[in-house]
Amino acid sequence: MKKFWKIGLSAFLAVGLLAACGQEAKNDKPVATEQQTQQETPQVDEATFPMTITDAIGKDITLEAPPEKIVSLIPSNTEILFELGLNDEIVGVTDNDDYPPEVAEKDKVGGMEYNIEKIIALKPDIVFSHESSMSLSEAAIEQLESAGLKVFVVKNAQDFNETYTTIELLGRATGKLPEAEKIVANMKEKVEDVLTKVKDVEPKKVLVEASDEPTIYTAGNGTFMNAMLEMIHAENVAADAKDWYEISSEQIIAKNPDVIVVTYHYVPDILTKIPQRAGFDTVNAVKNKAIVQVDESTTSRQGPRLGEGLEELAKAIYPEVFK
């Protein structure tokens, strides 16, 4: 049996940048509108065991009792599971997990590669994988299932409603449905507060940068980020193309965004570096000193802190509204 299952960086970027952080992969669905976000969340059945649940790829998994040992293969799942109060049950997380702080105490099962033997040795009752990385993790899942483990592929949520449903589904599968419903209620309250504050804003043209030059990636139409921008009445200048895609400096200059939102933190002094790019002195975002950095985790991970991410994004684009 292979000890490690390896992922190449180029393939990693191809499925939507930083899949380990819960970023969404390709999506052909229309993005969420404010009205859709305020609609009722689909109901999740009561958490009674034994139960059979169906994952994102149509696979049925039967659970005789709430799992006592859980491995999470993506940070967004991990955040949900911890928020549900499953600290004791979580036995393994990825190297990319950084929230909550308690993840530091958990066994690590890999980041850009999964340590298959270690996952098996942890003897989890269930492993929570994610649809966004299926093209990369399919071989790993097959190995885990061949070893007798149950692997549940969590849906790659494309809007807040689907995120709410994911949280409730994980709550149901772990015997924590009441806790999940409370999390969703708190998220809805935060989202409603943000939408109320930006209700009458004058829309601004926005570009989101997920990586630095020479390979700049941005959020196009069909991404969760684009849906969030639409919710707060921001015009995504990159929405003329789909998914996360590479954009050139020349294209950014031509699109002339009013605000540039930076979601990465691996480049020191990036907020002073961007204005120094050739030709960027003509960009409104540079002229208006409207280049802002947001937390990548809260604004991309499909989990309990997503409402906070929406607020952070709104504050970055419309600081005048939140004074």
PDB file of C-alpha atoms in Angstrom:
ATOM      1  CA  MET A   1       0.000   0.000   0.000  1.00  0.00           C
ATOM      2  CA  LYS A   2       1.306   3.406  -0.813  1.00  0.00           C
ATOM      3  CA  LYS A   3       2.187   5.435   2.241  1.00  0.00           C
ATOM      4  CA  PHE A   4       1.638   8.801   0.598  1.00  0.00           C
ATOM      5  CA  TRP A   5      -0.766  10.078  -2.005  1.00  0.00           C
ATOM      6  CA  LYS A   6       0.783  13.096  -3.706  1.00  0.00           C
ATOM      7  CA  ILE A   7      -0.778  16.192  -5.232  1.00  0.00           C
ATOM      8  CA  GLY A   8       1.066  18.406  -7.724  1.00  0.00           C
ATOM      9  CA  LEU A   9       0.929  22.173  -7.300  1.00  0.00           C
ATOM     10  CA  SER A  10      -0.305  22.814 -10.817  1.00  0.00           C
ATOM     11  CA  ALA A  11      -3.177  20.368 -10.367  1.00  0.00           C
ATOM     12  CA  PHE A  12      -3.872  21.891  -6.989  1.00  0.00           C
ATOM     13  CA  LEU A  13      -4.337  25.329  -8.559  1.00  0.00           C
ATOM     14  CA  ALA A  14      -6.382  23.902 -11.395  1.00  0.00           C
ATOM     15  CA  VAL A  15      -9.282  22.891  -9.155  1.00  0.00           C
ATOM     16  CA  GLY A  16      -9.802  26.328  -7.753  1.00  0.00           C
ATOM     17  CA  LEU A  17      -6.721  27.440  -5.805  1.00  0.00           C
ATOM     18  CA  LEU A  18      -5.997  26.331  -2.274  1.00  0.00           C
ATOM     19  CA  ALA A  19      -8.544  23.535  -2.135  1.00  0.00           C
ATOM     20  CA  ALA A  20      -7.221  22.658   1.307  1.00  0.00           C
ATOM     21  CA  CYS A  21      -8.725  25.856   2.637  1.00  0.00           C
ATOM     22  CA  GLY A  22     -12.173  25.095   1.327  1.00  0.00           C
ATOM     23  CA  GLN A  23     -12.024  27.204  -1.816  1.00  0.00           C
ATOM     24  CA  GLU A  24     -14.638  26.164  -4.354  1.00  0.00           C
ATOM     25  CA  ALA A  25     -13.829  24.293  -7.541  1.00  0.00           C
ATOM     26  CA  LYS A  26     -15.608  24.511 -10.875  1.00  0.00           C
ATOM     27  CA  ASN A  27     -19.282  25.381 -10.729  1.00  0.00           C
ATOM     28  CA  ASP A  28     -21.841  25.936 -13.461  1.00  0.00           C
ATOM     29  CA  LYS A  29     -24.665  27.033 -11.170  1.00  0.00           C
ATOM     30  CA  PRO A  30     -25.936  30.613 -11.006  1.00  0.00           C
ATOM     31  CA  VAL A  31     -24.521  32.501  -8.035  1.00  0.00           C
ATOM     32  CA  ALA A  32     -26.546  33.392  -4.969  1.00  0.00           C
ATOM     33  CA  THR A  33     -28.540  36.577  -4.814  1.00  0.00           C
ATOM     34  CA  GLU A  34     -29.503  38.455  -1.673  1.00  0.00           C
ATOM     35  CA  GLN A  35     -33.055  37.101  -1.958  1.00  0.00           C
ATOM     36  CA  GLN A  36     -31.832  33.510  -2.312  1.00  0.00           C
ATOM     37  CA  THR A  37     -29.593  33.871   0.713  1.00  0.00           C
ATOM     38  CA  GLN A  38     -32.527  34.990   2.836  1.00  0.00           C
ATOM     39  CA  GLN A  39     -34.697  32.031   1.821  1.00  0.00           C
ATOM     40  CA  GLU A  40     -35.329  29.140   4.168  1.00  0.00           C
ATOM     41  CA  THR A  41     -32.570  26.568   4.427  1.00  0.00           C
ATOM     42  CA  PRO A  42     -33.608  23.085   3.186  1.00  0.00           C
ATOM     43  CA  GLN A  43     -34.651  20.866   6.075  1.00  0.00           C
ATOM     44  CA  VAL A  44     -32.371  18.154   7.414  1.00  0.00           C
ATOM     45  CA  ASP A  45     -34.000  15.075   8.942  1.00  0.00           C
ATOM     46  CA  GLU A  46     -33.695  14.308  12.637  1.00  0.00           C
ATOM     47  CA  ALA A  47     -30.433  12.770  13.805  1.00  0.00           C
ATOM     48  CA  THR A  48     -31.593   9.259  14.667  1.00  0.00           C
ATOM     49  CA  PHE A  49     -29.338   6.215  14.491  1.00  0.00           C
ATOM     50  CA  PRO A  50     -28.808   3.986  12.708  1.00  0.00           C
ATOM     51  CA  MET A  51     -28.978   6.271   9.677  1.00  0.00           C
ATOM     52  CA  THR A  52     -27.998   6.232   6.037  1.00  0.00           C
ATOM     53  CA  ILE A  53     -26.642   9.445   4.571  1.00  0.00           C
ATOM     54  CA  THR A  54     -25.831  10.206   0.936  1.00  0.00           C
ATOM     55  CA  ASP A  55     -22.691  12.163   0.141  1.00  0.00           C
ATOM     56  CA  ALA A  56     -21.897  14.639  -2.650  1.00  0.00           C
ATOM     57  CA  ILE A  57     -21.005  11.918  -5.164  1.00  0.00           C
ATOM     58  CA  GLY A  58     -24.150   9.870  -4.508  1.00  0.00           C
ATOM     59  CA  LYS A  59     -22.592   7.284  -2.222  1.00  0.00           C
ATOM     60  CA  ASP A  60     -24.739   5.968   0.656  1.00  0.00           C
ATOM     61  CA  ILE A  61     -23.052   5.542   4.021  1.00  0.00           C
ATOM     62  CA  THR A  62     -24.735   3.835   6.966  1.00  0.00           C
ATOM     63  CA  LEU A  63     -23.833   4.904  10.505  1.00  0.00           C
ATOM     64  CA  GLU A  64     -24.932   2.667  13.365  1.00  0.00           C
ATOM     65  CA  ALA A  65     -24.131   5.311  15.999  1.00  0.00           C
ATOM     66  CA  PRO A  66     -22.571   8.778  16.263  1.00  0.00           C
ATOM     67  CA  PRO A  67     -18.906   8.469  15.239  1.00  0.00           C
ATOM     68  CA  GLU A  68     -16.430   8.367  18.116  1.00  0.00           C
ATOM     69  CA  LYS A  69     -13.382   8.896  15.919  1.00  0.00           C
ATOM     70  CA  ILE A  70     -13.346  11.380  13.023  1.00  0.00           C
ATOM     71  CA  VAL A  71     -10.696  12.394  10.466  1.00  0.00           C
ATOM     72  CA  SER A  72     -11.168  15.606   8.461  1.00  0.00           C
ATOM     73  CA  LEU A  73      -9.385  16.100   5.154  1.00  0.00           C
ATOM     74  CA  ILE A  74     -10.109  19.801   4.598  1.00  0.00           C
ATOM     75  CA  PRO A  75     -10.076  22.837   6.936  1.00  0.00           C
ATOM     76  CA  SER A  76     -13.665  23.889   6.235  1.00  0.00           C
ATOM     77  CA  ASN A  77     -14.939  20.516   7.459  1.00  0.00           C
ATOM     78  CA  THR A  78     -12.651  20.753  10.471  1.00  0.00           C
ATOM     79  CA  GLU A  79     -14.012  24.141  11.492  1.00  0.00           C
ATOM     80  CA  ILE A  80     -17.578  22.854  11.299  1.00  0.00           C
ATOM     81  CA  LEU A  81     -16.779  19.752  13.341  1.00  0.00           C
ATOM     82  CA  PHE A  82     -15.039  21.725  16.084  1.00  0.00           C
ATOM     83  CA  GLU A  83     -17.894  24.248  16.220  1.00  0.00           C
ATOM     84  CA  LEU A  84     -20.270  21.317  16.680  1.00  0.00           C
ATOM     85  CA  GLY A  85     -18.368  20.450  19.863  1.00  0.00           C
ATOM     86  CA  LEU A  86     -16.548  17.391  18.526  1.00  0.00           C
ATOM     87  CA  ASN A  87     -13.091  18.180  19.881  1.00  0.00           C
ATOM     88  CA  ASP A  88     -12.757  14.791  21.577  1.00  0.00           C
ATOM     89  CA  GLU A  89     -14.001  12.878  18.544  1.00  0.00           C
ATOM     90  CA  ILE A  90     -11.643  14.520  16.028  1.00  0.00           C
ATOM     91  CA  VAL A  91      -8.496  12.392  15.859  1.00  0.00           C
ATOM     92  CA  GLY A  92      -6.906  13.599  12.606  1.00  0.00           C
ATOM     93  CA  VAL A  93      -6.720  16.796  10.533  1.00  0.00           C
ATOM     94  CA  THR A  94      -4.608  18.095   7.660  1.00  0.00           C
ATOM     95  CA  ASP A  95      -1.397  20.105   7.820  1.00  0.00           C
ATOM     96  CA  ASN A  96      -3.397  23.044   6.417  1.00  0.00           C
ATOM     97  CA  ASP A  97      -5.741  23.236   9.408  1.00  0.00           C
ATOM     98  CA  ASP A  98      -5.106  26.332  11.529  1.00  0.00           C
ATOM     99  CA  TYR A  99      -8.447  27.018  13.226  1.00  0.00           C
ATOM    100  CA  PRO A 100      -9.475  26.685  15.944  1.00  0.00           C
ATOM    101  CA  PRO A 101      -6.186  26.626  17.911  1.00  0.00           C
ATOM    102  CA  GLU A 102      -7.067  23.171  19.242  1.00  0.00           C
ATOM    103  CA  VAL A 103      -6.205  21.669  15.827  1.00  0.00           C
ATOM    104  CA  ALA A 104      -2.551  21.934  16.826  1.00  0.00           C
ATOM    105  CA  GLU A 105      -3.141  19.109  19.294  1.00  0.00           C
ATOM    106  CA  LYS A 106      -4.508  16.725  16.667  1.00  0.00           C
ATOM    107  CA  ASP A 107      -2.609  14.171  14.610  1.00  0.00           C
ATOM    108  CA  LYS A 108      -1.737  15.476  11.151  1.00  0.00           C
ATOM    109  CA  VAL A 109      -2.558  13.272   8.169  1.00  0.00           C
ATOM    110  CA  GLY A 110      -0.956  15.341   5.404  1.00  0.00           C
ATOM    111  CA  GLY A 111      -1.516  18.507   3.447  1.00  0.00           C
ATOM    112  CA  MET A 112      -0.422  18.416  -0.191  1.00  0.00           C
ATOM    113  CA  GLU A 113      -0.306  14.660   0.319  1.00  0.00           C
ATOM    114  CA  TYR A 114      -2.291  12.289   2.526  1.00  0.00           C
ATOM    115  CA  ASN A 115      -0.568   9.762   4.766  1.00  0.00           C
ATOM    116  CA  ILE A 116      -2.884   6.866   4.017  1.00  0.00           C
ATOM    117  CA  GLU A 117      -1.310   4.467   6.510  1.00  0.00           C
ATOM    118  CA  LYS A 118      -1.589   7.011   9.312  1.00  0.00           C
ATOM    119  CA  ILE A 119      -5.279   7.649   8.574  1.00  0.00           C
ATOM    120  CA  ILE A 120      -5.949   3.920   8.666  1.00  0.00           C
ATOM    121  CA  ALA A 121      -3.972   3.553  11.907  1.00  0.00           C
ATOM    122  CA  LEU A 122      -6.177   6.189  13.569  1.00  0.00           C
ATOM    123  CA  LYS A 123      -9.146   3.824  12.994  1.00  0.00           C
ATOM    124  CA  PRO A 124     -11.724   6.553  12.342  1.00  0.00           C
ATOM    125  CA  ASP A 125     -15.407   5.691  12.246  1.00  0.00           C
ATOM    126  CA  ILE A 126     -15.738   8.185   9.401  1.00  0.00           C
ATOM    127  CA  VAL A 127     -13.478  10.327   7.221  1.00  0.00           C
ATOM    128  CA  PHE A 128     -14.890  13.626   5.934  1.00  0.00           C
ATOM    129  CA  SER A 129     -13.453  14.539   2.526  1.00  0.00           C
ATOM    130  CA  HIS A 130     -14.635  17.346   0.189  1.00  0.00           C
ATOM    131  CA  GLU A 131     -16.096  17.540  -3.306  1.00  0.00           C
ATOM    132  CA  SER A 132     -13.841  20.452  -4.324  1.00  0.00           C
ATOM    133  CA  SER A 133     -10.777  18.206  -4.256  1.00  0.00           C
ATOM    134  CA  MET A 134     -12.343  15.041  -5.672  1.00  0.00           C
ATOM    135  CA  SER A 135     -10.251  15.081  -8.839  1.00  0.00           C
ATOM    136  CA  LEU A 136      -7.178  15.013  -6.623  1.00  0.00           C
ATOM    137  CA  SER A 137      -8.326  12.810  -3.756  1.00  0.00           C
ATOM    138  CA  GLU A 138     -10.159  10.062  -5.640  1.00  0.00           C
ATOM    139  CA  ALA A 139      -7.215   7.662  -5.468  1.00  0.00           C
ATOM    140  CA  ALA A 140      -6.766   8.340  -1.743  1.00  0.00           C
ATOM    141  CA  ILE A 141     -10.453   7.723  -1.073  1.00  0.00           C
ATOM    142  CA  GLU A 142     -10.309   4.427  -2.944  1.00  0.00           C
ATOM    143  CA  GLN A 143      -7.381   3.305  -0.782  1.00  0.00           C
ATOM    144  CA  LEU A 144      -9.154   4.279   2.423  1.00  0.00           C
ATOM    145  CA  GLU A 145     -12.369   2.523   1.412  1.00  0.00           C
ATOM    146  CA  SER A 146     -10.413  -0.570   0.365  1.00  0.00           C
ATOM    147  CA  ALA A 147      -9.091  -0.617   3.926  1.00  0.00           C
ATOM    148  CA  GLY A 148     -12.673  -0.669   5.229  1.00  0.00           C
ATOM    149  CA  LEU A 149     -13.023   3.000   6.194  1.00  0.00           C
ATOM    150  CA  LYS A 150     -16.155   5.058   5.562  1.00  0.00           C
ATOM    151  CA  VAL A 151     -15.387   8.210   3.569  1.00  0.00           C
ATOM    152  CA  PHE A 152     -18.079  10.865   3.269  1.00  0.00           C
ATOM    153  CA  VAL A 153     -17.540  13.454   0.531  1.00  0.00           C
ATOM    154  CA  VAL A 154     -18.970  16.791   1.657  1.00  0.00           C
ATOM    155  CA  LYS A 155     -20.689  18.895  -0.988  1.00  0.00           C
ATOM    156  CA  ASN A 156     -18.817  21.884  -2.382  1.00  0.00           C
ATOM    157  CA  ALA A 157     -21.321  24.553  -1.299  1.00  0.00           C
ATOM    158  CA  GLN A 158     -21.882  27.324  -3.826  1.00  0.00           C
ATOM    159  CA  ASP A 159     -23.822  29.748  -1.644  1.00  0.00           C
ATOM    160  CA  PHE A 160     -24.779  30.396   1.956  1.00  0.00           C
ATOM    161  CA  ASN A 161     -27.891  28.200   1.809  1.00  0.00           C
ATOM    162  CA  GLU A 162     -25.830  25.195   0.723  1.00  0.00           C
ATOM    163  CA  THR A 163     -23.309  25.972   3.468  1.00  0.00           C
ATOM    164  CA  TYR A 164     -26.123  25.968   6.032  1.00  0.00           C
ATOM    165  CA  THR A 165     -27.287  22.595   4.710  1.00  0.00           C
ATOM    166  CA  THR A 166     -23.747  21.198   4.905  1.00  0.00           C
ATOM    167  CA  ILE A 167     -23.437  22.256   8.545  1.00  0.00           C
ATOM    168  CA  GLU A 168     -26.777  20.673   9.411  1.00  0.00           C
ATOM    169  CA  LEU A 169     -25.872  17.490   7.526  1.00  0.00           C
ATOM    170  CA  LEU A 170     -22.597  17.125   9.429  1.00  0.00           C
ATOM    171  CA  GLY A 171     -24.509  17.833  12.618  1.00  0.00           C
ATOM    172  CA  ARG A 172     -26.966  15.089  11.770  1.00  0.00           C
ATOM    173  CA  ALA A 173     -24.226  12.601  10.874  1.00  0.00           C
ATOM    174  CA  THR A 174     -22.421  13.203  14.171  1.00  0.00           C
ATOM    175  CA  GLY A 175     -25.446  13.351  16.459  1.00  0.00           C
ATOM    176  CA  LYS A 176     -25.109  17.119  16.862  1.00  0.00           C
ATOM    177  CA  LEU A 177     -28.096  18.443  14.921  1.00  0.00           C
ATOM    178  CA  PRO A 178     -29.314  20.904  17.617  1.00  0.00           C
ATOM    179  CA  GLU A 179     -25.802  22.397  17.781  1.00  0.00           C
ATOM    180  CA  ALA A 180     -25.746  22.659  13.991  1.00  0.00           C
ATOM    181  CA  GLU A 181     -29.079  24.461  13.915  1.00  0.00           C
ATOM    182  CA  LYS A 182     -27.782  26.974  16.459  1.00  0.00           C
ATOM    183  CA  ILE A 183     -24.680  27.617  14.349  1.00  0.00           C
ATOM    184  CA  VAL A 184     -26.825  28.222  11.269  1.00  0.00           C
ATOM    185  CA  ALA A 185     -29.128  30.589  13.167  1.00  0.00           C
ATOM    186  CA  ASN A 186     -26.141  32.652  14.322  1.00  0.00           C
ATOM    187  CA  MET A 187     -24.728  32.773  10.804  1.00  0.00           C
ATOM    188  CA  LYS A 188     -28.043  33.937   9.370  1.00  0.00           C
ATOM    189  CA  GLU A 189     -28.235  36.697  11.960  1.00  0.00           C
ATOM    190  CA  LYS A 190     -24.748  37.931  11.018  1.00  0.00           C
ATOM    191  CA  VAL A 191     -25.506  37.808   7.288  1.00  0.00           C
ATOM    192  CA  GLU A 192     -28.769  39.701   7.754  1.00  0.00           C
ATOM    193  CA  ASP A 193     -26.929  42.408   9.709  1.00  0.00           C
ATOM    194  CA  VAL A 194     -24.338  42.840   6.945  1.00  0.00           C
ATOM    195  CA  LEU A 195     -26.931  42.923   4.166  1.00  0.00           C
ATOM    196  CA  THR A 196     -28.935  45.547   6.027  1.00  0.00           C
ATOM    197  CA  LYS A 197     -25.900  47.807   6.373  1.00  0.00           C
ATOM    198  CA  VAL A 198     -24.981  47.642   2.667  1.00  0.00           C
ATOM    199  CA  LYS A 199     -28.544  47.806   1.386  1.00  0.00           C
ATOM    200  CA  ASP A 200     -28.257  51.323  -0.035  1.00  0.00           C
ATOM    201  CA  VAL A 201     -24.579  51.467  -1.002  1.00  0.00           C
ATOM    202  CA  GLU A 202     -23.364  52.815  -4.321  1.00  0.00           C
ATOM    203  CA  PRO A 203     -21.914  49.697  -6.014  1.00  0.00           C
ATOM    204  CA  LYS A 204     -18.153  49.621  -6.505  1.00  0.00           C
ATOM    205  CA  LYS A 205     -16.116  47.760  -9.109  1.00  0.00           C
ATOM    206  CA  VAL A 206     -14.005  45.125  -7.366  1.00  0.00           C
ATOM    207  CA  LEU A 207     -11.221  42.736  -8.324  1.00  0.00           C
ATOM    208  CA  VAL A 208     -10.210  39.891  -6.021  1.00  0.00           C
ATOM    209  CA  GLU A 209      -6.604  38.695  -6.128  1.00  0.00           C
ATOM    210  CA  ALA A 210      -5.833  35.219  -4.794  1.00  0.00           C
ATOM    211  CA  SER A 211      -2.144  35.161  -5.766  1.00  0.00           C
ATOM    212  CA  ASP A 212       0.627  37.553  -6.765  1.00  0.00           C
ATOM    213  CA  GLU A 213       2.214  38.130 -10.170  1.00  0.00           C
ATOM    214  CA  PRO A 214       3.428  36.646 -12.414  1.00  0.00           C
ATOM    215  CA  THR A 215       0.544  34.206 -11.904  1.00  0.00           C
ATOM    216  CA  ILE A 216      -2.378  36.258 -10.620  1.00  0.00           C
ATOM    217  CA  TYR A 217      -5.572  34.319  -9.976  1.00  0.00           C
ATOM    218  CA  THR A 218      -8.946  35.963  -9.560  1.00  0.00           C
ATOM    219  CA  ALA A 219     -12.538  34.962  -8.831  1.00  0.00           C
ATOM    220  CA  GLY A 220     -14.810  34.777 -11.832  1.00  0.00           C
ATOM    221  CA  ASN A 221     -18.489  34.055 -12.269  1.00  0.00           C
ATOM    222  CA  GLY A 222     -19.694  30.846 -10.618  1.00  0.00           C
ATOM    223  CA  THR A 223     -17.436  31.114  -7.562  1.00  0.00           C
ATOM    224  CA  PHE A 224     -18.510  31.511  -3.960  1.00  0.00           C
ATOM    225  CA  MET A 225     -16.499  34.746  -3.821  1.00  0.00           C
ATOM    226  CA  ASN A 226     -18.472  36.167  -6.741  1.00  0.00           C
ATOM    227  CA  ALA A 227     -21.687  35.216  -4.952  1.00  0.00           C
ATOM    228  CA  MET A 228     -20.524  37.073  -1.847  1.00  0.00           C
ATOM    229  CA  LEU A 229     -19.668  40.159  -3.901  1.00  0.00           C
ATOM    230  CA  GLU A 230     -23.120  40.131  -5.473  1.00  0.00           C
ATOM    231  CA  MET A 231     -24.735  39.816  -2.055  1.00  0.00           C
ATOM    232  CA  ILE A 232     -23.109  43.075  -0.930  1.00  0.00           C
ATOM    233  CA  HIS A 233     -23.812  44.861  -4.238  1.00  0.00           C
ATOM    234  CA  ALA A 234     -20.210  44.907  -5.453  1.00  0.00           C
ATOM    235  CA  GLU A 235     -19.514  44.550  -9.168  1.00  0.00           C
ATOM    236  CA  ASN A 236     -16.943  41.837  -9.815  1.00  0.00           C
ATOM    237  CA  VAL A 237     -14.920  43.101 -12.786  1.00  0.00           C
ATOM    238  CA  ALA A 238     -13.675  39.552 -13.394  1.00  0.00           C
ATOM    239  CA  ALA A 239     -17.171  38.052 -13.723  1.00  0.00           C
ATOM    240  CA  ASP A 240     -16.939  37.957 -17.521  1.00  0.00           C
ATOM    241  CA  ALA A 241     -15.122  34.621 -17.155  1.00  0.00           C
ATOM    242  CA  LYS A 242     -15.979  31.566 -15.063  1.00  0.00           C
ATOM    243  CA  ASP A 243     -14.408  30.033 -11.979  1.00  0.00           C
ATOM    244  CA  TRP A 244     -11.013  30.969 -10.542  1.00  0.00           C
ATOM    245  CA  TYR A 245      -8.755  31.861 -13.446  1.00  0.00           C
ATOM    246  CA  GLU A 246      -5.431  33.494 -14.264  1.00  0.00           C
ATOM    247  CA  ILE A 247      -5.601  37.192 -15.123  1.00  0.00           C
ATOM    248  CA  SER A 248      -2.829  39.444 -16.412  1.00  0.00           C
ATOM    249  CA  SER A 249      -1.794  42.820 -15.053  1.00  0.00           C
ATOM    250  CA  GLU A 250      -2.812  44.341 -18.382  1.00  0.00           C
ATOM    251  CA  GLN A 251      -6.332  42.945 -18.001  1.00  0.00           C
ATOM    252  CA  ILE A 252      -6.589  44.344 -14.480  1.00  0.00           C
ATOM    253  CA  ILE A 253      -5.523  47.778 -15.703  1.00  0.00           C
ATOM    254  CA  ALA A 254      -8.128  47.637 -18.482  1.00  0.00           C
ATOM    255  CA  LYS A 255     -10.889  46.587 -16.052  1.00  0.00           C
ATOM    256  CA  ASN A 256      -9.922  49.485 -13.763  1.00  0.00           C
ATOM    257  CA  PRO A 257     -11.412  48.297 -10.454  1.00  0.00           C
ATOM    258  CA  ASP A 258     -12.329  50.794  -7.744  1.00  0.00           C
ATOM    259  CA  VAL A 259     -11.157  48.321  -5.095  1.00  0.00           C
ATOM    260  CA  ILE A 260      -8.612  45.485  -5.182  1.00  0.00           C
ATOM    261  CA  VAL A 261      -9.211  42.839  -2.511  1.00  0.00           C
ATOM    262  CA  VAL A 262      -6.171  40.696  -1.684  1.00  0.00           C
ATOM    263  CA  THR A 263      -6.916  37.322  -0.092  1.00  0.00           C
ATOM    264  CA  TYR A 264      -3.346  36.023   0.280  1.00  0.00           C
ATOM    265  CA  HIS A 265      -0.687  36.782   2.890  1.00  0.00           C
ATOM    266  CA  TYR A 266       2.416  34.996   1.620  1.00  0.00           C
ATOM    267  CA  VAL A 267       3.917  38.137   0.010  1.00  0.00           C
ATOM    268  CA  PRO A 268       5.392  40.654   2.479  1.00  0.00           C
ATOM    269  CA  ASP A 269       4.220  44.247   1.949  1.00  0.00           C
ATOM    270  CA  ILE A 270       1.876  43.222  -0.879  1.00  0.00           C
ATOM    271  CA  LEU A 271      -0.296  46.292  -0.294  1.00  0.00           C
ATOM    272  CA  THR A 272       2.650  48.539  -1.153  1.00  0.00           C
ATOM    273  CA  LYS A 273       3.885  46.262  -3.936  1.00  0.00           C
ATOM    274  CA  ILE A 274       0.692  46.237  -6.025  1.00  0.00           C
ATOM    275  CA  PRO A 275       0.643  50.017  -6.639  1.00  0.00           C
ATOM    276  CA  GLN A 276       4.216  49.725  -7.947  1.00  0.00           C
ATOM    277  CA  ARG A 277       3.273  47.355 -10.763  1.00  0.00           C
ATOM    278  CA  ALA A 278       3.838  48.840 -14.198  1.00  0.00           C
ATOM    279  CA  GLY A 279       0.820  50.847 -15.338  1.00  0.00           C
ATOM    280  CA  PHE A 280      -1.116  50.478 -12.100  1.00  0.00           C
ATOM    281  CA  ASP A 281      -0.855  54.191 -11.368  1.00  0.00           C
ATOM    282  CA  THR A 282      -3.863  54.607 -13.694  1.00  0.00           C
ATOM    283  CA  VAL A 283      -6.060  52.152 -11.764  1.00  0.00           C
ATOM    284  CA  ASN A 284      -8.754  53.727  -9.594  1.00  0.00           C
ATOM    285  CA  ALA A 285      -8.019  51.372  -6.695  1.00  0.00           C
ATOM    286  CA  VAL A 286      -4.441  52.661  -6.618  1.00  0.00           C
ATOM    287  CA  LYS A 287      -5.457  56.301  -7.025  1.00  0.00           C
ATOM    288  CA  ASN A 288      -7.968  55.999  -4.189  1.00  0.00           C
ATOM    289  CA  LYS A 289      -5.649  53.886  -1.995  1.00  0.00           C
ATOM    290  CA  ALA A 290      -8.320  51.193  -1.993  1.00  0.00           C
ATOM    291  CA  ILE A 291      -6.161  48.071  -1.994  1.00  0.00           C
ATOM    292  CA  VAL A 292      -7.211  45.990   0.990  1.00  0.00           C
ATOM    293  CA  GLN A 293      -6.278  42.634   2.447  1.00  0.00           C
ATOM    294  CA  VAL A 294      -8.797  40.234   3.969  1.00  0.00           C
ATOM    295  CA  ASP A 295      -8.470  36.987   5.862  1.00  0.00           C
ATOM    296  CA  GLU A 296      -8.335  34.153   3.376  1.00  0.00           C
ATOM    297  CA  SER A 297      -9.846  31.621   5.759  1.00  0.00           C
ATOM    298  CA  THR A 298     -12.966  33.493   6.835  1.00  0.00           C
ATOM    299  CA  THR A 299     -13.731  34.708   3.316  1.00  0.00           C
ATOM    300  CA  SER A 300     -13.347  31.332   1.614  1.00  0.00           C
ATOM    301  CA  ARG A 301     -13.939  28.430   3.983  1.00  0.00           C
ATOM    302  CA  GLN A 302     -17.473  27.138   3.764  1.00  0.00           C
ATOM    303  CA  GLY A 303     -18.012  26.959   7.481  1.00  0.00           C
ATOM    304  CA  PRO A 304     -19.230  28.728  10.635  1.00  0.00           C
ATOM    305  CA  ARG A 305     -17.049  31.840  10.182  1.00  0.00           C
ATOM    306  CA  LEU A 306     -18.329  32.612   6.687  1.00  0.00           C
ATOM    307  CA  GLY A 307     -20.715  35.270   8.011  1.00  0.00           C
ATOM    308  CA  GLU A 308     -17.729  37.017   9.564  1.00  0.00           C
ATOM    309  CA  GLY A 309     -15.975  36.720   6.209  1.00  0.00           C
ATOM    310  CA  LEU A 310     -18.892  38.403   4.453  1.00  0.00           C
ATOM    311  CA  GLU A 311     -18.717  41.249   6.965  1.00  0.00           C
ATOM    312  CA  GLU A 312     -14.945  41.591   6.510  1.00  0.00           C
ATOM    313  CA  LEU A 313     -15.373  41.718   2.743  1.00  0.00           C
ATOM    314  CA  ALA A 314     -18.100  44.360   3.024  1.00  0.00           C
ATOM    315  CA  LYS A 315     -15.955  46.468   5.376  1.00  0.00           C
ATOM    316  CA  ALA A 316     -13.027  46.237   2.983  1.00  0.00           C
ATOM    317  CA  ILE A 317     -15.088  47.465   0.031  1.00  0.00           C
ATOM    318  CA  TYR A 318     -17.383  49.923   1.828  1.00  0.00           C
ATOM    319  CA  PRO A 319     -15.411  51.171   4.856  1.00  0.00           C
ATOM    320  CA  GLU A 320     -17.534  54.297   4.963  1.00  0.00           C
ATOM    321  CA  VAL A 321     -20.636  52.249   5.780  1.00  0.00           C
ATOM    322  CA  PHE A 322     -19.035  50.610   8.813  1.00  0.00           C
ATOM    323  CA  LYS A 323     -17.538  53.691  10.466  1.00  0.00           C
TER     324      LYS A 323
END
